[in-house]
Tab-separated table of C-alpha atoms and ligand atoms in Angstrom:
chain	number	residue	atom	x	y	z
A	209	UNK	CA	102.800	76.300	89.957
A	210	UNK	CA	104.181	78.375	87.146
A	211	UNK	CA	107.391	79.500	86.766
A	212	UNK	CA	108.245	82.747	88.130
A	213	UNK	CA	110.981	85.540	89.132
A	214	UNK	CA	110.603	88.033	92.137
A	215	UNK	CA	112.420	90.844	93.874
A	216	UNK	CA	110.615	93.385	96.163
A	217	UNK	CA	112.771	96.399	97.469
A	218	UNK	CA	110.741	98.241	99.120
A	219	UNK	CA	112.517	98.630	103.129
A	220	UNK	CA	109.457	98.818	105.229
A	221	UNK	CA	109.471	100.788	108.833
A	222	UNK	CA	106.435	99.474	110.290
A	223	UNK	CA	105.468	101.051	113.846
A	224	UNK	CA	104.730	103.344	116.267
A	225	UNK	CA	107.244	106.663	115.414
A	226	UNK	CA	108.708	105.366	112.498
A	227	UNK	CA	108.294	108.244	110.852
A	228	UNK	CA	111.543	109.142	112.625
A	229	UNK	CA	113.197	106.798	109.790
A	230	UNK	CA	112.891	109.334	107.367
A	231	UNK	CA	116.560	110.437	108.858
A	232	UNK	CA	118.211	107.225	108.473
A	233	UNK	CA	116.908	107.000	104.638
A	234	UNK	CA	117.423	109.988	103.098
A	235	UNK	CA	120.727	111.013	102.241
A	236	UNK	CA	122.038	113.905	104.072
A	237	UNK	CA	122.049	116.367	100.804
A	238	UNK	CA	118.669	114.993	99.375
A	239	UNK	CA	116.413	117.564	97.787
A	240	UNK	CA	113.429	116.523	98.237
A	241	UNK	CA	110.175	116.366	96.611
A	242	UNK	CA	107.526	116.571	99.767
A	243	UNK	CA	104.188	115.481	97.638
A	244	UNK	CA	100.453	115.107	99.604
A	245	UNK	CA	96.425	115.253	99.146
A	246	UNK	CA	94.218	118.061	100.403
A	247	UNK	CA	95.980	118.729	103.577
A	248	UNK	CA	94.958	115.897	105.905
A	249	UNK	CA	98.563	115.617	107.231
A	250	UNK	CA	98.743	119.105	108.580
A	251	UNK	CA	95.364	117.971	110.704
A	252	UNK	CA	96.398	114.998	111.823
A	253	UNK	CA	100.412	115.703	113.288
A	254	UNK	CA	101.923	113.705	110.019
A	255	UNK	CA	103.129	116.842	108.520
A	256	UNK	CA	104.802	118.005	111.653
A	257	UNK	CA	106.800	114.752	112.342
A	258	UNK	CA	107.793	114.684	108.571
A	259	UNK	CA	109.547	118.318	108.661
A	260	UNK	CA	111.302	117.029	111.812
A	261	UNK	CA	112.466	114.144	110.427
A	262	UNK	CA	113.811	115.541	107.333
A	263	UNK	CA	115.931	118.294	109.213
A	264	UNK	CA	117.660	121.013	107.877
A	265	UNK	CA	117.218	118.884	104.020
A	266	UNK	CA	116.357	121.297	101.557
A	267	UNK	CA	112.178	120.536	101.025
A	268	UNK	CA	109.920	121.616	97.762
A	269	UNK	CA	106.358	121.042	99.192
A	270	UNK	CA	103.620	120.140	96.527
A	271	UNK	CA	100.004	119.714	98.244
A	272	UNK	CA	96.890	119.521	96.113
A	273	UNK	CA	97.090	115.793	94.845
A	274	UNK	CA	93.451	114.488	94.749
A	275	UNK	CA	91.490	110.991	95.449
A	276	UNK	CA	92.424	109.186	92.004
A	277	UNK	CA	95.373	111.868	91.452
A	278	UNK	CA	94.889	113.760	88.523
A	279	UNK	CA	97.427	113.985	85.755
A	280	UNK	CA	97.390	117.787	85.091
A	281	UNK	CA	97.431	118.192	88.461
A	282	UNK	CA	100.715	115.760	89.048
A	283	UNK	CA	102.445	117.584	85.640
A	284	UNK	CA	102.516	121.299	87.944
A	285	UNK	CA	104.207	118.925	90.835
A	286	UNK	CA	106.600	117.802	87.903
A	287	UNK	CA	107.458	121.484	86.777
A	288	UNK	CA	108.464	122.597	90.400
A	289	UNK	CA	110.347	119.285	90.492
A	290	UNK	CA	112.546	120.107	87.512
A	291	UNK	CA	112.378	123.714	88.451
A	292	UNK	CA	114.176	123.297	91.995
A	293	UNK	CA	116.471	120.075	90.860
A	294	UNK	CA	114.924	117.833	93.482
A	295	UNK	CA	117.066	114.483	93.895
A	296	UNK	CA	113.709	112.402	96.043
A	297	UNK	CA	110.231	112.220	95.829
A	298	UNK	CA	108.209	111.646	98.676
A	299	UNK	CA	104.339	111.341	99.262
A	300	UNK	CA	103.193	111.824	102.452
A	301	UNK	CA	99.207	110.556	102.567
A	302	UNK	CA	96.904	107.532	100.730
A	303	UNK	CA	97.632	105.467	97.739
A	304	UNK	CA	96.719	108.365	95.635
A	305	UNK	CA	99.387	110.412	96.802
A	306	UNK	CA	101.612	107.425	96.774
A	307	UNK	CA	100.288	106.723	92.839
A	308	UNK	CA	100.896	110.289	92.057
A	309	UNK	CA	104.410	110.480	93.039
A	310	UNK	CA	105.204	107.632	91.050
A	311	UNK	CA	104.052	109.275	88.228
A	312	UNK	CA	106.163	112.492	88.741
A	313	UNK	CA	109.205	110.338	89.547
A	314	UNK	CA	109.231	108.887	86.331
A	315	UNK	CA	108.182	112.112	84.463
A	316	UNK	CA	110.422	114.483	85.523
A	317	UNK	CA	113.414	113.383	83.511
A	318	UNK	CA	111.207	112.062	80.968
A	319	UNK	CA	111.712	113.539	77.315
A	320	UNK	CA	108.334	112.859	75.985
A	321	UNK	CA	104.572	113.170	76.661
A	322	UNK	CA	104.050	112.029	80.478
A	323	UNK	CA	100.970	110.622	79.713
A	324	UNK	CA	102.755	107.664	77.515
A	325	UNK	CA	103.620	106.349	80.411
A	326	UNK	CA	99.941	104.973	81.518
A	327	UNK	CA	98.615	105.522	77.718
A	328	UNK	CA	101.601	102.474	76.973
A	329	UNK	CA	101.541	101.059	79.751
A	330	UNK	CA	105.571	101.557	79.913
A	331	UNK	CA	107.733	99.370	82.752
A	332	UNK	CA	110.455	100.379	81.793
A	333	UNK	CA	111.635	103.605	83.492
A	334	UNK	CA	114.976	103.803	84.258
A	335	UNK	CA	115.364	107.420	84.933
A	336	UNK	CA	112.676	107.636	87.447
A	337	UNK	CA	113.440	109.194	90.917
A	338	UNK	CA	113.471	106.936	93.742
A	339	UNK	CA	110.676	107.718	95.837
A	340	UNK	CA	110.550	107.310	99.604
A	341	UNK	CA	106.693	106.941	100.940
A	342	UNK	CA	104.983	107.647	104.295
A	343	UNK	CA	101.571	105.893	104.201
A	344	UNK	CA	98.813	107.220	106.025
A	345	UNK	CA	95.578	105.154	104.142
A	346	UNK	CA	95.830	100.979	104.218
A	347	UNK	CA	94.307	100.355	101.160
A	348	UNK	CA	96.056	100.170	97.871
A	349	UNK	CA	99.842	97.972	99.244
A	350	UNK	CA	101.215	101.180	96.761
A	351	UNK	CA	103.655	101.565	99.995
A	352	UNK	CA	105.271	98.363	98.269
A	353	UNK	CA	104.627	97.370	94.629
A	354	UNK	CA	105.453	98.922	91.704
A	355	UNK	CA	102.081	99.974	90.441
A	356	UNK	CA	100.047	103.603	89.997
A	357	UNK	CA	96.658	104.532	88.851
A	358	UNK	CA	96.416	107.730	87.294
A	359	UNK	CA	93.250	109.390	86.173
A	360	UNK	CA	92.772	112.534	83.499
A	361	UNK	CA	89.750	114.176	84.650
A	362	UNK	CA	89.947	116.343	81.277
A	363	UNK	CA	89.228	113.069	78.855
A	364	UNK	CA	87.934	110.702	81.654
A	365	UNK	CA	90.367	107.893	81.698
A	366	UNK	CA	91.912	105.808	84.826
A	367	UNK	CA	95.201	103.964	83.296
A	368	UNK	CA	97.272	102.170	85.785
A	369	UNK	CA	101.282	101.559	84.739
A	370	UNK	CA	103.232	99.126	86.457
A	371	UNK	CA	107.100	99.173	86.495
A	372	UNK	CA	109.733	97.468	88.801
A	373	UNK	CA	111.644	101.235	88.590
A	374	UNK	CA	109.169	102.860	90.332
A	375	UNK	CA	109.235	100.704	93.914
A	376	UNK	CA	109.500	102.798	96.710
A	377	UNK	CA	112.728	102.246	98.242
A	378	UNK	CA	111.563	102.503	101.309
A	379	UNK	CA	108.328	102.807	103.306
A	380	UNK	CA	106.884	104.160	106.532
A	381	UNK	CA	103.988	102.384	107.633
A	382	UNK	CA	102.945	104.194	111.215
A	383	UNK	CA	99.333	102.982	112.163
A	384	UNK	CA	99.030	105.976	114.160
A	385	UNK	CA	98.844	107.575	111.610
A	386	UNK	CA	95.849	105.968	110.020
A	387	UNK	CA	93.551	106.809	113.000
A	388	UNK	CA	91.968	110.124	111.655
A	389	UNK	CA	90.975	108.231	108.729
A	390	UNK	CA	87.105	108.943	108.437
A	391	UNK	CA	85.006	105.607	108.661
A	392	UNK	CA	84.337	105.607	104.982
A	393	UNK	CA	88.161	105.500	103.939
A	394	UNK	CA	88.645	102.596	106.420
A	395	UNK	CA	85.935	100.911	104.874
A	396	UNK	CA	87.228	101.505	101.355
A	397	UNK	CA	90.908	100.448	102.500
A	398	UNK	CA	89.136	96.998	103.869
A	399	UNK	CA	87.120	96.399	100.833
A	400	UNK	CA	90.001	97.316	98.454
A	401	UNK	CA	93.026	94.962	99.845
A	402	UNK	CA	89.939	91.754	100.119
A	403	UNK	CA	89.292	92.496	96.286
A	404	UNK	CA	93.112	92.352	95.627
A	405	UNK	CA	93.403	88.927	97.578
A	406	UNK	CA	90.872	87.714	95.416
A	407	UNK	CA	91.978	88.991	92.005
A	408	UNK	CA	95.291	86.771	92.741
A	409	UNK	CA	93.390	83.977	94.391
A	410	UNK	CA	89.769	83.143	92.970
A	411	UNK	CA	90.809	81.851	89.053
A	412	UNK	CA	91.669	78.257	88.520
A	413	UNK	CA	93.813	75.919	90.878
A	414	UNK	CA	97.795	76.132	90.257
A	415	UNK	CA	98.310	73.723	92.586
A	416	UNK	CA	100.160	76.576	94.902
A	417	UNK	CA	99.273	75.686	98.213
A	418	UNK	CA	101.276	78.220	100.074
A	419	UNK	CA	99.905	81.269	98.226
A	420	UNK	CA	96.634	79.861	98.614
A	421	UNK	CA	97.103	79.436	102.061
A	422	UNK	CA	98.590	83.095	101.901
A	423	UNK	CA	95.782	84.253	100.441
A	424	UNK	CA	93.267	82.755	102.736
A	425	UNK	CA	95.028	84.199	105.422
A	426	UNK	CA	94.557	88.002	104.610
A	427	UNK	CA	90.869	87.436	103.641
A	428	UNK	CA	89.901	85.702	107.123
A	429	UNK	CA	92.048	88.841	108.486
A	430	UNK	CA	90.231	91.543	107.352
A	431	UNK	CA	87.090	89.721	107.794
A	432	UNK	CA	88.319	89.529	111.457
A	433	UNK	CA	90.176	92.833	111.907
A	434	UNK	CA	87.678	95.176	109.687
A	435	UNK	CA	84.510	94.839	111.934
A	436	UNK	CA	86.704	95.301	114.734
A	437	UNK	CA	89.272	98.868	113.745
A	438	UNK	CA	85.824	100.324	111.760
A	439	UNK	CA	84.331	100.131	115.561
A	440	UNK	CA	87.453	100.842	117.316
A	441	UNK	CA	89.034	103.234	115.037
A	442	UNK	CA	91.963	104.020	117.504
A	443	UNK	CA	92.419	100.382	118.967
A	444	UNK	CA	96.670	99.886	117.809
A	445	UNK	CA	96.766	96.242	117.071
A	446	UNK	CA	93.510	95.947	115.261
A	447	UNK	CA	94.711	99.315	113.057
A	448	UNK	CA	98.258	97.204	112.980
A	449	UNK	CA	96.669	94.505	111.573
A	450	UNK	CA	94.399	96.069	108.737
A	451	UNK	CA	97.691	97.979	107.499
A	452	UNK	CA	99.922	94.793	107.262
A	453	UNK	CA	96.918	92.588	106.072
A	454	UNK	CA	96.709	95.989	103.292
A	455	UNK	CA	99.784	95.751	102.675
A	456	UNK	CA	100.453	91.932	102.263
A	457	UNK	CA	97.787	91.906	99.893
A	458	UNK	CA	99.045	93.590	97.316
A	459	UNK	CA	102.843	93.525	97.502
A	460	UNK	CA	103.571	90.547	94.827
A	461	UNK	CA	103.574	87.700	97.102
A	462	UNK	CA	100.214	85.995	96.952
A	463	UNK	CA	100.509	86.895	92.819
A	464	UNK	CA	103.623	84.481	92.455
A	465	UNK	CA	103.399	81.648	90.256
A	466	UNK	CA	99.322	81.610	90.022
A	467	UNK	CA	97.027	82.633	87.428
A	468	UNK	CA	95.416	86.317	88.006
A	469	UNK	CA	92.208	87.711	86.965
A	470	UNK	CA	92.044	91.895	88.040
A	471	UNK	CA	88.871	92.017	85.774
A	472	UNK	CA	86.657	93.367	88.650
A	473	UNK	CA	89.710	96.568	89.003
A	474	UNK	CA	89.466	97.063	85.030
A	475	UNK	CA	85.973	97.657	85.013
A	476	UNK	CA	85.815	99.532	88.161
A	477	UNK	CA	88.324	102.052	86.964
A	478	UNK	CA	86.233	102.779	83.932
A	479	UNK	CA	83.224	103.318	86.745
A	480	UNK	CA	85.790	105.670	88.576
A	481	UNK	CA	86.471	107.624	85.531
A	482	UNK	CA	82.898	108.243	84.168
A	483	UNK	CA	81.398	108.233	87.595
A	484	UNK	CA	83.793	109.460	90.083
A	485	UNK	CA	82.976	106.703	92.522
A	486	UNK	CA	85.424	105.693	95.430
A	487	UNK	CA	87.819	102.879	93.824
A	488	UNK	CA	86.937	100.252	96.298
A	489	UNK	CA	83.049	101.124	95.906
A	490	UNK	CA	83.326	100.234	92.133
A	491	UNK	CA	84.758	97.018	93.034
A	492	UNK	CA	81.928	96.458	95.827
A	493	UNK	CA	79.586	96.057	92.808
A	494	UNK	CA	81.584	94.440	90.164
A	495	UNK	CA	82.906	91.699	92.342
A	496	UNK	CA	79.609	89.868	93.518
A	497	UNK	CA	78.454	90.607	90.320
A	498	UNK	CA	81.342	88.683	88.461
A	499	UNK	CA	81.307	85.859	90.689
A	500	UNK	CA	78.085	84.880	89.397
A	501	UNK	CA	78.838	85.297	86.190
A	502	UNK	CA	82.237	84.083	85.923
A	503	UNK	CA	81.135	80.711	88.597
A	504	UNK	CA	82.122	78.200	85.881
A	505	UNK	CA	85.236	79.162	85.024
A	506	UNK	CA	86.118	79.637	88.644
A	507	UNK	CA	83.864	76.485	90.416
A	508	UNK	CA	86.943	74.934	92.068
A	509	UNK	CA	88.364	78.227	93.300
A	510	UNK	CA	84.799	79.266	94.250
A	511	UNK	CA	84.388	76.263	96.768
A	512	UNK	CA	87.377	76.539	97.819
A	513	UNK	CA	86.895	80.014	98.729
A	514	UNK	CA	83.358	79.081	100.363
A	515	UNK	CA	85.207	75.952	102.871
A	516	UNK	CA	88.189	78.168	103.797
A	517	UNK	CA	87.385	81.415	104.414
A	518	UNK	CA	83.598	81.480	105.431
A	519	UNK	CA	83.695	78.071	106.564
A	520	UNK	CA	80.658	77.049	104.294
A	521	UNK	CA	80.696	73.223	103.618
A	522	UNK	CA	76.812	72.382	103.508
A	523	UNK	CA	74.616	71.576	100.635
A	524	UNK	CA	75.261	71.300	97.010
A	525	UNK	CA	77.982	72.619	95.305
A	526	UNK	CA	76.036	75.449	93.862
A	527	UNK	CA	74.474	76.260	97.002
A	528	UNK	CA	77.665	77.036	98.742
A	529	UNK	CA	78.551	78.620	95.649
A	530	UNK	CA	76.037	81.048	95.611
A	531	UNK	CA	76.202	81.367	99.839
A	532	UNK	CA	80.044	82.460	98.928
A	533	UNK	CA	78.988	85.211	96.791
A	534	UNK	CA	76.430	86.357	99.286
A	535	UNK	CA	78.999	85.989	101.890
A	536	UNK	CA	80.744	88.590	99.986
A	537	UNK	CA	78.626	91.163	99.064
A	538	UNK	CA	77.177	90.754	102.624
A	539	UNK	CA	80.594	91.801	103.769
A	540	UNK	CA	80.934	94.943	101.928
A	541	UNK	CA	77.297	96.144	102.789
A	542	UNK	CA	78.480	95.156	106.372
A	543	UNK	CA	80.949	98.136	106.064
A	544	UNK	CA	78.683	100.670	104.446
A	545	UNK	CA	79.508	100.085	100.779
A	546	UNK	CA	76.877	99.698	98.568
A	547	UNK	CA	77.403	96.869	96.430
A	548	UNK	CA	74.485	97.850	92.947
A	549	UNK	CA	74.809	100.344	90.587
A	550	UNK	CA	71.653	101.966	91.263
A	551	UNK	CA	72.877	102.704	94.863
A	552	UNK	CA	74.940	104.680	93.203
A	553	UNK	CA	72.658	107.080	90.469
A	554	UNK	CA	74.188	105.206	87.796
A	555	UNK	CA	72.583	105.334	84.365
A	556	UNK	CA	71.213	101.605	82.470
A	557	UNK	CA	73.321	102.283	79.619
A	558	UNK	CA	76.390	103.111	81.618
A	559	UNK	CA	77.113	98.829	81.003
A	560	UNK	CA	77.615	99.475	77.305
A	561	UNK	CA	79.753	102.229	77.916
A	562	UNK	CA	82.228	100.931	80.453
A	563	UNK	CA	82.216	97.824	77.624
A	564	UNK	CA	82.958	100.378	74.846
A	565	UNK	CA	85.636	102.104	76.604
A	566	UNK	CA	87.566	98.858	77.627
A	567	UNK	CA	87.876	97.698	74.104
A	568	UNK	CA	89.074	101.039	73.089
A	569	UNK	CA	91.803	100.952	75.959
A	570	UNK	CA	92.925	97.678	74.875
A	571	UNK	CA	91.258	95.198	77.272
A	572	UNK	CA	88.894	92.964	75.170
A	573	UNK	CA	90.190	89.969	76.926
A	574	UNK	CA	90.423	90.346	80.535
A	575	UNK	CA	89.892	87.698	83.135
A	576	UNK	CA	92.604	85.074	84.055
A	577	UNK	CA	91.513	82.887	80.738
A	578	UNK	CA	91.133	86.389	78.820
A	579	UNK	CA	87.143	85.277	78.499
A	580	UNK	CA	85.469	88.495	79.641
A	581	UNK	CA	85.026	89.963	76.536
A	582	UNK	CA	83.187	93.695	76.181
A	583	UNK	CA	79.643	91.216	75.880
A	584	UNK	CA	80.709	89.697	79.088
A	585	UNK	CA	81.622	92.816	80.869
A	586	UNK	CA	78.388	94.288	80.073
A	587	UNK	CA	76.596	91.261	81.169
A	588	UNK	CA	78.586	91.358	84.587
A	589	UNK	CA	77.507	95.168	84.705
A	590	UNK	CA	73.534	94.512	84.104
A	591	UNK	CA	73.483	91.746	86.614
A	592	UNK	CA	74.925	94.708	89.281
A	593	UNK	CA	72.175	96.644	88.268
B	629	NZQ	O1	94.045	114.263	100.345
B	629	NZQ	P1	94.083	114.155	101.812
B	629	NZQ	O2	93.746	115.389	102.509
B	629	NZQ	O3	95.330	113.493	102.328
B	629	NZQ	O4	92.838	113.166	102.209
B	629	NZQ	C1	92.754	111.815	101.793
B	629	NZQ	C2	91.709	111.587	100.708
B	629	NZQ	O5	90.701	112.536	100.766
B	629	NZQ	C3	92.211	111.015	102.932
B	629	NZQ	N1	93.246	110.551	103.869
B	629	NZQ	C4	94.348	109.810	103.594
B	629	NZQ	N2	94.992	109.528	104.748
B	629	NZQ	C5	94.299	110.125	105.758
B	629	NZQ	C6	93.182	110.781	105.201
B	629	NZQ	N3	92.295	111.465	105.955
B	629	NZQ	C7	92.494	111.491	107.284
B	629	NZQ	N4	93.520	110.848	107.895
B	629	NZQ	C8	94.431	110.159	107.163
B	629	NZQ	N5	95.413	109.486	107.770
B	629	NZQ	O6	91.602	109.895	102.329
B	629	NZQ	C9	91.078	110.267	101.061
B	629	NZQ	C10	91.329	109.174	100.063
B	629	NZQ	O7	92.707	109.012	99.842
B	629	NZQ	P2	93.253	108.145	98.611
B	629	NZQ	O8	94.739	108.223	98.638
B	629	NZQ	O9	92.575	108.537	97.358
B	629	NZQ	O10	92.755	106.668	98.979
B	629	NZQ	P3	93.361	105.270	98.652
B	629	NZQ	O11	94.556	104.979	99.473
B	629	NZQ	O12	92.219	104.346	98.768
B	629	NZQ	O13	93.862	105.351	97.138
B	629	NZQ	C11	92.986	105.214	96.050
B	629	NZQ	C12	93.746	105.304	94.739
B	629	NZQ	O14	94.684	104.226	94.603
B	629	NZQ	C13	94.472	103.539	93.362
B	629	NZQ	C14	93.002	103.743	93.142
B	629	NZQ	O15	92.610	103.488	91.822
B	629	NZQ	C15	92.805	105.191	93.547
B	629	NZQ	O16	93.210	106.047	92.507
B	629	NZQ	N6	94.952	102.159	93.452
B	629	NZQ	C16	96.272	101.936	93.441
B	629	NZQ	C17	96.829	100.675	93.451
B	629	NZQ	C18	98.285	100.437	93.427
B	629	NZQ	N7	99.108	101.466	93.360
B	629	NZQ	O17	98.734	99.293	93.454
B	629	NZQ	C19	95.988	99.487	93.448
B	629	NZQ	C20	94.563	99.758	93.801
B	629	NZQ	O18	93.801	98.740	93.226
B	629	NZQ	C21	94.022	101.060	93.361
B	629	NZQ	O19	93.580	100.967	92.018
B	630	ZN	ZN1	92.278	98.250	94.303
């Protein structure tokens, strides 16, 4: 296991009315920064339990954030910020929201050019806002790490930051809440937190047997729970279970001490940003795809993968191999995602591209031995075709 230094601070309220929380967490003469998508809270009674919550607080609504939040878009949410002096930020909807406000709670006293902050990557951030969250899409475990994604329609990019400043301080996780999702967003939240698992888990051994086991865990979960809450859409526990498996599978503790890989996320964001396909589709077709081609490298994790979470211990080591990636992309079609490019209308030469574009944003070496080089990216690509 390699060496290794963690702190999460994000407070989570997990529950039925949690929401409620919002009293106990805010101070009393907060101004606060209400931040959320196209308006599914005011359908869905979110919005309505928020306002109550937050009392007679003073409360600077921004609505308009998109799917993959937009950065001239989050820079008007930043002028009314610094316009009415708010002291909180909090998003109210799905990990774009939740992305967003990260990015405005680190702009707003920010000196310089916003974008610097995903253009360089910056972590450190110290004058960022703290930022309360109420999630309402399992999906991205944004409600607890420290990372955003932030796309810029105008030049197509998708640049993610990462920075301990920018932790929620506190969460609301209400899977109530989650039950007007429409069937495709559960599906993308389920397909997104497995790819996460595996980004931390399927590399080379560490000899970490608790992550692994970890790890395991939330992949055999949302292979049990995802059938089951896509069905059942307002069954509690199985909606419980997604969000905490969601959540668990991104929030640092599977990622300690262990080699990562997030290769399949890097190339899918450059899909997002030329293509405008749903994040977790994108990784629905690069992650089969770089199984395959990646199998050497990642033979021991690969097995392992194949004996302990789809139980596949006959024939050759290549055959369960390959019967683990077909596992795999079985289990995204088995949700309704699409798992080739040409499902999706996307052009032959759109492999060079997303090769091109990685180089020029600094990721020539990705992978958890920094092997997938633009050639290998491309090849990965072509074989999704
Ligand atoms: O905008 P509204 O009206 O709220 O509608 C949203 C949006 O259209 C809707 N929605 C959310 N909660 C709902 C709901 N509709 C009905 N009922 C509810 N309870 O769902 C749509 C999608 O929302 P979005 O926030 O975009 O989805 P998601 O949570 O999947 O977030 C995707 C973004 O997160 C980034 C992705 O790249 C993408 O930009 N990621 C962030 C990560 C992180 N911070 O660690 C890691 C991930 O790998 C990912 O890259
Ligand atoms: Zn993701």
């Amino acid at each position: 296991m390699e060496n290794f230094s963690f702190h999460n601070p994000t407070r989570l309220h997990f529950g039925r009315g949690q929401i409620a929380a919002l009293d106990r967490e805010l101070p009393a003469d907060a101004r606060v920064l209400l931040l959320a998508g196209g308006g599914s809270i005011k359908k869905n009674g979110v919005y309505e339990q928020v306002k109550k919550a937050l009392g007679p607080r003073t409360v600077v609504e921004f609505f308009g954030v998109e799917a993959n939040p937009d950065f001239d878009t989050l820079m008007q949410a930043v002028k009314l910020a610094r316009q009415k002096n708010v002291t909180w930020v909090l998003p109210v909807g799905g990990g774009s929201v939740l992305d967003g406000a990260k990015l405005v709670a680190a702009a707003i006293k920010y000196a310089g050019d916003a974008w610097d902050i995903p253009a360089k990557r910056m972590s450190k951030l110290p004058h960022a806002l703290p930022i309360g969250a109420v999630l309402t899409l399992p999906a991205t475990g944004s409600e607890s790490n420290g990372a955003a994604v932030i796309s810029r329609r105008a030049t197509k990019q998708k640049l993610a930051f990462i920075s301990p400043d920018v932790f929620p301080r506190f969460s609301i996780l209400d899977p109530e809440t989650t039950f007007s999702l429409p069937e495709r967003q559960v599906a993308n939240g389920i397909g997104d937190a497995f790819a996460h698992v595996i980004e931390q888990y399927l590399t080379y051994p560490a000899d970490a047997a608790l992550q692994d086991r970890f790890a395991e865990g939330i992949l055999r979960t949302l292979i049990e729970t995802g059938p089951t809450t896509l069905a059942n859409p307002t069954d509690y526990n199985a909606r419980a279970n997604l969000v905490w498996a969601a959540t668990w599978a991104l929030n640092g503790w599977i990622g300690v001490g262990v080699p990562q890989d997030w290769a399949t996320h890097m190339i899918g964001h450059e899909l997002t940003a030329l293509h405008e396909i749903d994040h977790a589709r994108t990784l629905a077709i690069v992650l089969p795809s770089l199984m395959h081609v990646q199998r050497q490298g990642k033979r021991e994790k690969l097995l392992q993968y194949a004996a302990r979470v789809w139980d596949l211990t006959a024939g050759s080591e290549d055959e369960r191999i390959d019967a683990a990636i077909a596992r795999t992309r079985d289990f995204y079609e088995s949700l309704g995602i699409k798992t080739r490019l040409s499902d999706y209308h996307v052009p032959a030469d759109t492999a060079a591209e997303v090769a091109r574009r990685l180089k020029a944003h600094g990721m020539a070496k990705l992978g958890e031995r920094g092997d997938i080089t633009p050639e290998v990216v491309e090849k990965i690509l072509r074989a999704a075709a």
